[in-house]
Amino acid sequence: MTPRKPPPLVRILLSEQGDWFGGLVASLTHGVARLPIAVAAIVPPTIREEDLLETAAKQKFHMAILILNNILYTSDNRTDIVNASVVLVEKMTALFQKPIIAVYGWSASENYPSRLLRAGAVEVFQLPWRNEDMQQAIKRCVNIW
């Protein structure tokens, strides 16, 4: 009898701590998989931008889902935070060359989503997102289906 191969492992970098977010992303990912898969949520030890970048540099991952409003940036100024979130997406896209789904709850301007797309995000969602839309975005980001 041939030993069973383990299912493919999909590794997703998340900016958000807490089991609820990792569980939701895993459930959405399983929902679009045609074959059995395993999902690993990679989460930094804190919500600080530096910890996110360090975790991303040390881990192998297929894609990232970042809730940009919940990341602690160096500045507390709202305009600076918006700009820092765009720079973060740009930096992560250049450094890691992995698909990034950018999620935000507030927007400083109407052009914020287009700025995130120009920075390298493959998809941008405002909270709350429609689960079906997020599933399709995940499906486009991870080529194991």
Short mmCIF file of N, CA and C in Angstrom, two decimals:
data_model
loop_
_atom_site.label_atom_id
_atom_site.label_comp_id
_atom_site.label_asym_id
_atom_site.label_seq_id
_atom_site.Cartn_x
_atom_site.Cartn_y
_atom_site.Cartn_z
N MET A 1 0.85 -1.18 0.00
CA MET A 1 0.00 0.00 0.00
C MET A 1 0.89 1.25 0.00
N THR A 2 0.57 2.16 -0.88
CA THR A 2 1.35 3.39 -0.99
C THR A 2 0.94 4.37 0.10
N PRO A 3 1.93 4.99 0.75
CA PRO A 3 1.56 5.97 1.78
C PRO A 3 0.87 7.18 1.15
N ARG A 4 -0.09 7.70 1.88
CA ARG A 4 -0.82 8.88 1.40
C ARG A 4 0.08 10.10 1.40
N LYS A 5 -0.01 10.86 0.34
CA LYS A 5 0.70 12.13 0.28
C LYS A 5 -0.05 13.15 1.12
N PRO A 6 0.68 13.97 1.88
CA PRO A 6 -0.03 15.02 2.61
C PRO A 6 -0.62 16.03 1.63
N PRO A 7 -1.70 16.67 2.00
CA PRO A 7 -2.30 17.67 1.09
C PRO A 7 -1.35 18.86 0.93
N PRO A 8 -1.47 19.56 -0.19
CA PRO A 8 -0.64 20.76 -0.37
C PRO A 8 -0.89 21.76 0.75
N LEU A 9 0.16 22.43 1.16
CA LEU A 9 0.07 23.42 2.23
C LEU A 9 0.06 24.83 1.62
N VAL A 10 -0.98 25.57 1.91
CA VAL A 10 -1.09 26.97 1.48
C VAL A 10 -0.72 27.83 2.68
N ARG A 11 0.33 28.61 2.52
CA ARG A 11 0.84 29.45 3.61
C ARG A 11 0.45 30.91 3.33
N ILE A 12 -0.35 31.48 4.24
CA ILE A 12 -0.86 32.84 4.04
C ILE A 12 -0.37 33.73 5.18
N LEU A 13 0.34 34.79 4.82
CA LEU A 13 0.81 35.77 5.80
C LEU A 13 -0.35 36.70 6.13
N LEU A 14 -0.64 36.84 7.42
CA LEU A 14 -1.73 37.70 7.87
C LEU A 14 -1.16 38.80 8.77
N SER A 15 -1.68 39.99 8.65
CA SER A 15 -1.23 41.08 9.52
C SER A 15 -1.98 41.09 10.84
N GLU A 16 -3.09 40.41 10.88
CA GLU A 16 -4.01 40.48 12.01
C GLU A 16 -3.80 39.30 12.95
N GLN A 17 -3.65 39.60 14.23
CA GLN A 17 -3.56 38.53 15.21
C GLN A 17 -4.97 38.12 15.61
N GLY A 18 -5.08 36.93 16.15
CA GLY A 18 -6.38 36.44 16.60
C GLY A 18 -6.86 35.29 15.75
N ASP A 19 -7.37 34.29 16.42
CA ASP A 19 -7.83 33.08 15.73
C ASP A 19 -8.99 33.35 14.78
N TRP A 20 -9.80 34.35 15.07
CA TRP A 20 -10.97 34.61 14.24
C TRP A 20 -10.56 34.91 12.80
N PHE A 21 -9.51 35.71 12.62
CA PHE A 21 -9.12 36.10 11.26
C PHE A 21 -8.46 34.94 10.53
N GLY A 22 -7.54 34.27 11.20
CA GLY A 22 -6.90 33.10 10.59
C GLY A 22 -7.91 32.03 10.25
N GLY A 23 -8.87 31.81 11.14
CA GLY A 23 -9.91 30.81 10.89
C GLY A 23 -10.79 31.18 9.72
N LEU A 24 -11.14 32.46 9.62
CA LEU A 24 -11.98 32.92 8.51
C LEU A 24 -11.24 32.76 7.18
N VAL A 25 -9.98 33.18 7.13
CA VAL A 25 -9.20 33.06 5.90
C VAL A 25 -9.02 31.59 5.52
N ALA A 26 -8.75 30.74 6.50
CA ALA A 26 -8.60 29.30 6.23
C ALA A 26 -9.90 28.73 5.67
N SER A 27 -11.02 29.11 6.28
CA SER A 27 -12.32 28.61 5.82
C SER A 27 -12.61 29.07 4.38
N LEU A 28 -12.33 30.32 4.09
CA LEU A 28 -12.56 30.84 2.73
C LEU A 28 -11.65 30.14 1.73
N THR A 29 -10.41 29.87 2.13
CA THR A 29 -9.46 29.20 1.24
C THR A 29 -9.88 27.76 0.99
N HIS A 30 -10.28 27.05 2.03
CA HIS A 30 -10.78 25.68 1.86
C HIS A 30 -12.01 25.67 0.97
N GLY A 31 -12.83 26.71 1.07
CA GLY A 31 -14.06 26.78 0.30
C GLY A 31 -13.87 26.85 -1.21
N VAL A 32 -12.71 27.32 -1.66
CA VAL A 32 -12.48 27.42 -3.10
C VAL A 32 -11.54 26.34 -3.62
N ALA A 33 -10.99 25.54 -2.73
CA ALA A 33 -10.06 24.49 -3.16
C ALA A 33 -10.82 23.32 -3.76
N ARG A 34 -10.34 22.83 -4.88
CA ARG A 34 -10.97 21.66 -5.50
C ARG A 34 -10.46 20.36 -4.88
N LEU A 35 -9.25 20.40 -4.37
CA LEU A 35 -8.63 19.23 -3.76
C LEU A 35 -8.40 19.51 -2.28
N PRO A 36 -8.18 18.47 -1.49
CA PRO A 36 -7.87 18.72 -0.07
C PRO A 36 -6.58 19.53 0.06
N ILE A 37 -6.60 20.52 0.92
CA ILE A 37 -5.42 21.33 1.19
C ILE A 37 -5.30 21.54 2.69
N ALA A 38 -4.14 21.98 3.11
CA ALA A 38 -3.93 22.45 4.47
C ALA A 38 -3.60 23.94 4.37
N VAL A 39 -4.07 24.71 5.32
CA VAL A 39 -3.81 26.15 5.31
C VAL A 39 -3.05 26.51 6.58
N ALA A 40 -1.95 27.21 6.41
CA ALA A 40 -1.17 27.70 7.55
C ALA A 40 -1.24 29.22 7.56
N ALA A 41 -1.69 29.76 8.67
CA ALA A 41 -1.71 31.21 8.85
C ALA A 41 -0.39 31.62 9.50
N ILE A 42 0.32 32.51 8.86
CA ILE A 42 1.58 33.02 9.39
C ILE A 42 1.30 34.41 9.94
N VAL A 43 1.50 34.58 11.24
CA VAL A 43 1.12 35.83 11.90
C VAL A 43 2.32 36.36 12.69
N PRO A 44 2.63 37.65 12.53
CA PRO A 44 3.74 38.21 13.31
C PRO A 44 3.40 38.26 14.79
N PRO A 45 4.41 38.40 15.66
CA PRO A 45 4.15 38.39 17.10
C PRO A 45 3.38 39.62 17.59
N THR A 46 3.47 40.73 16.86
CA THR A 46 2.71 41.93 17.21
C THR A 46 2.13 42.51 15.91
N ILE A 47 1.36 43.58 16.06
CA ILE A 47 0.79 44.23 14.87
C ILE A 47 1.65 45.38 14.38
N ARG A 48 2.89 45.46 14.88
CA ARG A 48 3.82 46.50 14.43
C ARG A 48 4.31 46.20 13.01
N GLU A 49 4.45 47.25 12.22
CA GLU A 49 4.91 47.12 10.84
C GLU A 49 6.25 46.40 10.77
N GLU A 50 7.17 46.73 11.68
CA GLU A 50 8.49 46.11 11.67
C GLU A 50 8.40 44.60 11.89
N ASP A 51 7.52 44.17 12.78
CA ASP A 51 7.35 42.74 13.05
C ASP A 51 6.75 42.02 11.85
N LEU A 52 5.83 42.68 11.17
CA LEU A 52 5.24 42.10 9.96
C LEU A 52 6.32 41.87 8.90
N LEU A 53 7.15 42.88 8.68
CA LEU A 53 8.21 42.76 7.68
C LEU A 53 9.24 41.70 8.07
N GLU A 54 9.58 41.64 9.34
CA GLU A 54 10.54 40.64 9.81
C GLU A 54 9.98 39.23 9.65
N THR A 55 8.73 39.05 10.01
CA THR A 55 8.09 37.74 9.85
C THR A 55 8.04 37.34 8.38
N ALA A 56 7.68 38.27 7.53
CA ALA A 56 7.62 37.99 6.10
C ALA A 56 8.99 37.59 5.55
N ALA A 57 10.03 38.22 6.06
CA ALA A 57 11.39 37.92 5.58
C ALA A 57 11.85 36.54 6.04
N LYS A 58 11.36 36.08 7.18
CA LYS A 58 11.83 34.81 7.74
C LYS A 58 10.99 33.61 7.33
N GLN A 59 9.81 33.85 6.80
CA GLN A 59 8.88 32.76 6.50
C GLN A 59 8.65 32.62 5.00
N LYS A 60 8.33 31.42 4.59
CA LYS A 60 7.89 31.19 3.22
C LYS A 60 6.36 31.32 3.21
N PHE A 61 5.84 32.09 2.26
CA PHE A 61 4.39 32.23 2.17
C PHE A 61 3.99 32.39 0.71
N HIS A 62 2.75 32.03 0.42
CA HIS A 62 2.23 32.10 -0.95
C HIS A 62 1.57 33.44 -1.26
N MET A 63 1.00 34.05 -0.25
CA MET A 63 0.28 35.31 -0.43
C MET A 63 0.14 35.97 0.93
N ALA A 64 -0.27 37.24 0.93
CA ALA A 64 -0.50 37.97 2.18
C ALA A 64 -1.86 38.66 2.13
N ILE A 65 -2.51 38.69 3.28
CA ILE A 65 -3.74 39.47 3.44
C ILE A 65 -3.48 40.43 4.59
N LEU A 66 -3.49 41.71 4.28
CA LEU A 66 -3.12 42.73 5.25
C LEU A 66 -4.31 43.63 5.55
N ILE A 67 -4.69 43.72 6.82
CA ILE A 67 -5.68 44.71 7.25
C ILE A 67 -4.88 45.95 7.63
N LEU A 68 -4.80 46.86 6.70
CA LEU A 68 -3.86 47.98 6.79
C LEU A 68 -4.16 48.93 7.94
N ASN A 69 -5.42 49.11 8.30
CA ASN A 69 -5.77 50.02 9.39
C ASN A 69 -5.32 49.52 10.75
N ASN A 70 -5.13 48.23 10.89
CA ASN A 70 -4.81 47.65 12.19
C ASN A 70 -3.32 47.46 12.42
N ILE A 71 -2.50 47.85 11.47
CA ILE A 71 -1.05 47.75 11.62
C ILE A 71 -0.58 49.01 12.34
N LEU A 72 0.34 48.84 13.29
CA LEU A 72 0.92 49.99 13.99
C LEU A 72 2.11 50.51 13.19
N TYR A 73 1.94 51.69 12.64
CA TYR A 73 2.99 52.35 11.88
C TYR A 73 3.75 53.29 12.81
N THR A 74 4.85 53.83 12.35
CA THR A 74 5.67 54.71 13.18
C THR A 74 4.92 55.97 13.56
N SER A 75 4.14 56.51 12.65
CA SER A 75 3.43 57.76 12.88
C SER A 75 2.00 57.50 13.37
N ASP A 76 1.50 58.43 14.18
CA ASP A 76 0.10 58.36 14.61
C ASP A 76 -0.78 59.30 13.79
N ASN A 77 -0.18 60.11 12.94
CA ASN A 77 -0.92 61.05 12.11
C ASN A 77 -1.68 60.28 11.03
N ARG A 78 -2.97 60.54 10.91
CA ARG A 78 -3.82 59.78 9.99
C ARG A 78 -3.33 59.84 8.53
N THR A 79 -2.94 61.02 8.08
CA THR A 79 -2.44 61.14 6.70
C THR A 79 -1.15 60.36 6.54
N ASP A 80 -0.26 60.45 7.52
CA ASP A 80 0.99 59.70 7.45
C ASP A 80 0.73 58.20 7.45
N ILE A 81 -0.27 57.75 8.21
CA ILE A 81 -0.60 56.33 8.26
C ILE A 81 -1.09 55.85 6.90
N VAL A 82 -1.93 56.62 6.25
CA VAL A 82 -2.41 56.25 4.92
C VAL A 82 -1.23 56.11 3.97
N ASN A 83 -0.34 57.09 3.98
CA ASN A 83 0.84 57.02 3.12
C ASN A 83 1.74 55.85 3.50
N ALA A 84 1.91 55.61 4.80
CA ALA A 84 2.75 54.50 5.26
C ALA A 84 2.18 53.16 4.81
N SER A 85 0.86 53.04 4.79
CA SER A 85 0.25 51.77 4.36
C SER A 85 0.50 51.52 2.88
N VAL A 86 0.47 52.57 2.08
CA VAL A 86 0.77 52.44 0.65
C VAL A 86 2.24 52.05 0.46
N VAL A 87 3.12 52.70 1.20
CA VAL A 87 4.55 52.38 1.13
C VAL A 87 4.80 50.94 1.58
N LEU A 88 4.09 50.49 2.61
CA LEU A 88 4.25 49.11 3.08
C LEU A 88 3.89 48.11 1.98
N VAL A 89 2.77 48.32 1.31
CA VAL A 89 2.37 47.43 0.22
C VAL A 89 3.43 47.45 -0.89
N GLU A 90 3.91 48.63 -1.22
CA GLU A 90 4.93 48.76 -2.25
C GLU A 90 6.21 48.02 -1.85
N LYS A 91 6.62 48.20 -0.60
CA LYS A 91 7.85 47.57 -0.11
C LYS A 91 7.71 46.05 -0.09
N MET A 92 6.58 45.55 0.41
CA MET A 92 6.39 44.10 0.49
C MET A 92 6.30 43.47 -0.90
N THR A 93 5.68 44.17 -1.83
CA THR A 93 5.58 43.67 -3.20
C THR A 93 6.98 43.54 -3.81
N ALA A 94 7.80 44.56 -3.60
CA ALA A 94 9.16 44.55 -4.16
C ALA A 94 10.04 43.50 -3.48
N LEU A 95 9.97 43.42 -2.17
CA LEU A 95 10.85 42.51 -1.43
C LEU A 95 10.50 41.04 -1.60
N PHE A 96 9.21 40.73 -1.54
CA PHE A 96 8.81 39.32 -1.46
C PHE A 96 8.18 38.79 -2.74
N GLN A 97 7.74 39.66 -3.61
CA GLN A 97 7.16 39.27 -4.90
C GLN A 97 6.07 38.21 -4.74
N LYS A 98 5.20 38.45 -3.78
CA LYS A 98 4.04 37.58 -3.53
C LYS A 98 2.78 38.44 -3.63
N PRO A 99 1.67 37.83 -4.02
CA PRO A 99 0.42 38.60 -4.11
C PRO A 99 -0.02 39.12 -2.73
N ILE A 100 -0.48 40.34 -2.72
CA ILE A 100 -0.97 40.97 -1.50
C ILE A 100 -2.41 41.41 -1.71
N ILE A 101 -3.27 40.98 -0.81
CA ILE A 101 -4.64 41.48 -0.77
C ILE A 101 -4.67 42.53 0.34
N ALA A 102 -4.98 43.77 -0.03
CA ALA A 102 -5.02 44.87 0.91
C ALA A 102 -6.46 45.09 1.37
N VAL A 103 -6.63 45.20 2.67
CA VAL A 103 -7.96 45.39 3.26
C VAL A 103 -7.89 46.65 4.14
N TYR A 104 -8.93 47.46 4.08
CA TYR A 104 -8.97 48.65 4.92
C TYR A 104 -10.39 48.87 5.42
N GLY A 105 -10.49 49.58 6.54
CA GLY A 105 -11.79 49.90 7.11
C GLY A 105 -12.18 51.35 6.86
N TRP A 106 -11.20 52.21 6.84
CA TRP A 106 -11.44 53.63 6.57
C TRP A 106 -10.58 54.04 5.41
N SER A 107 -10.96 55.12 4.82
CA SER A 107 -10.17 55.64 3.71
C SER A 107 -10.04 57.14 3.86
N ALA A 108 -8.84 57.62 3.71
CA ALA A 108 -8.63 59.06 3.80
C ALA A 108 -9.08 59.77 2.53
N SER A 109 -9.17 59.02 1.44
CA SER A 109 -9.57 59.64 0.18
C SER A 109 -10.16 58.59 -0.74
N GLU A 110 -10.85 59.07 -1.76
CA GLU A 110 -11.46 58.16 -2.72
C GLU A 110 -10.42 57.42 -3.56
N ASN A 111 -9.21 57.98 -3.66
CA ASN A 111 -8.20 57.34 -4.50
C ASN A 111 -7.32 56.34 -3.73
N TYR A 112 -7.64 56.11 -2.46
CA TYR A 112 -6.85 55.17 -1.66
C TYR A 112 -6.79 53.77 -2.29
N PRO A 113 -7.90 53.17 -2.69
CA PRO A 113 -7.81 51.84 -3.33
C PRO A 113 -6.93 51.85 -4.58
N SER A 114 -7.05 52.87 -5.41
CA SER A 114 -6.22 52.90 -6.62
C SER A 114 -4.75 53.09 -6.27
N ARG A 115 -4.45 53.82 -5.21
CA ARG A 115 -3.06 53.97 -4.77
C ARG A 115 -2.50 52.62 -4.32
N LEU A 116 -3.31 51.84 -3.61
CA LEU A 116 -2.86 50.52 -3.16
C LEU A 116 -2.62 49.59 -4.34
N LEU A 117 -3.48 49.66 -5.34
CA LEU A 117 -3.29 48.84 -6.54
C LEU A 117 -2.02 49.25 -7.28
N ARG A 118 -1.78 50.54 -7.39
CA ARG A 118 -0.55 51.01 -8.04
C ARG A 118 0.69 50.60 -7.24
N ALA A 119 0.54 50.49 -5.93
CA ALA A 119 1.66 50.09 -5.07
C ALA A 119 1.98 48.60 -5.20
N GLY A 120 1.03 47.84 -5.78
CA GLY A 120 1.30 46.42 -6.00
C GLY A 120 0.28 45.45 -5.45
N ALA A 121 -0.71 45.94 -4.71
CA ALA A 121 -1.76 45.03 -4.22
C ALA A 121 -2.49 44.43 -5.42
N VAL A 122 -2.79 43.13 -5.34
CA VAL A 122 -3.52 42.50 -6.45
C VAL A 122 -5.03 42.68 -6.30
N GLU A 123 -5.47 42.88 -5.09
CA GLU A 123 -6.89 43.12 -4.80
C GLU A 123 -6.97 44.08 -3.63
N VAL A 124 -8.02 44.88 -3.57
CA VAL A 124 -8.26 45.80 -2.46
C VAL A 124 -9.71 45.65 -2.03
N PHE A 125 -9.92 45.48 -0.73
CA PHE A 125 -11.26 45.35 -0.18
C PHE A 125 -11.45 46.33 0.97
N GLN A 126 -12.64 46.93 1.03
CA GLN A 126 -13.01 47.70 2.20
C GLN A 126 -13.86 46.80 3.09
N LEU A 127 -13.62 46.89 4.39
CA LEU A 127 -14.41 46.11 5.34
C LEU A 127 -15.82 46.68 5.41
N PRO A 128 -16.81 45.86 5.56
CA PRO A 128 -16.75 44.39 5.49
C PRO A 128 -16.73 43.95 4.03
N TRP A 129 -16.00 42.88 3.76
CA TRP A 129 -15.94 42.35 2.39
C TRP A 129 -17.01 41.29 2.21
N ARG A 130 -17.34 41.01 0.97
CA ARG A 130 -18.23 39.88 0.66
C ARG A 130 -17.35 38.64 0.59
N ASN A 131 -17.73 37.60 1.32
CA ASN A 131 -16.91 36.38 1.37
C ASN A 131 -16.65 35.79 -0.01
N GLU A 132 -17.64 35.84 -0.88
CA GLU A 132 -17.47 35.28 -2.23
C GLU A 132 -16.39 36.03 -2.99
N ASP A 133 -16.34 37.36 -2.82
CA ASP A 133 -15.33 38.16 -3.50
C ASP A 133 -13.93 37.85 -2.96
N MET A 134 -13.83 37.71 -1.64
CA MET A 134 -12.53 37.37 -1.05
C MET A 134 -12.09 35.98 -1.49
N GLN A 135 -13.01 35.04 -1.56
CA GLN A 135 -12.65 33.69 -2.02
C GLN A 135 -12.09 33.73 -3.43
N GLN A 136 -12.71 34.48 -4.30
CA GLN A 136 -12.22 34.57 -5.68
C GLN A 136 -10.85 35.24 -5.73
N ALA A 137 -10.64 36.22 -4.88
CA ALA A 137 -9.33 36.88 -4.83
C ALA A 137 -8.26 35.90 -4.36
N ILE A 138 -8.57 35.11 -3.34
CA ILE A 138 -7.63 34.10 -2.85
C ILE A 138 -7.34 33.09 -3.96
N LYS A 139 -8.38 32.68 -4.65
CA LYS A 139 -8.21 31.71 -5.73
C LYS A 139 -7.28 32.23 -6.82
N ARG A 140 -7.39 33.52 -7.13
CA ARG A 140 -6.51 34.11 -8.15
C ARG A 140 -5.07 34.24 -7.66
N CYS A 141 -4.88 34.31 -6.35
CA CYS A 141 -3.54 34.53 -5.79
C CYS A 141 -2.74 33.25 -5.62
N VAL A 142 -3.40 32.14 -5.38
CA VAL A 142 -2.70 30.89 -5.08
C VAL A 142 -3.01 29.89 -6.18
N ASN A 143 -2.01 29.51 -6.92
CA ASN A 143 -2.20 28.67 -8.09
C ASN A 143 -2.04 27.18 -7.76
N ILE A 144 -2.92 26.67 -6.93
CA ILE A 144 -2.88 25.23 -6.63
C ILE A 144 -4.23 24.57 -6.89
N TRP A 145 -5.11 25.24 -7.57
CA TRP A 145 -6.46 24.72 -7.75
C TRP A 145 -6.50 23.86 -8.97
#
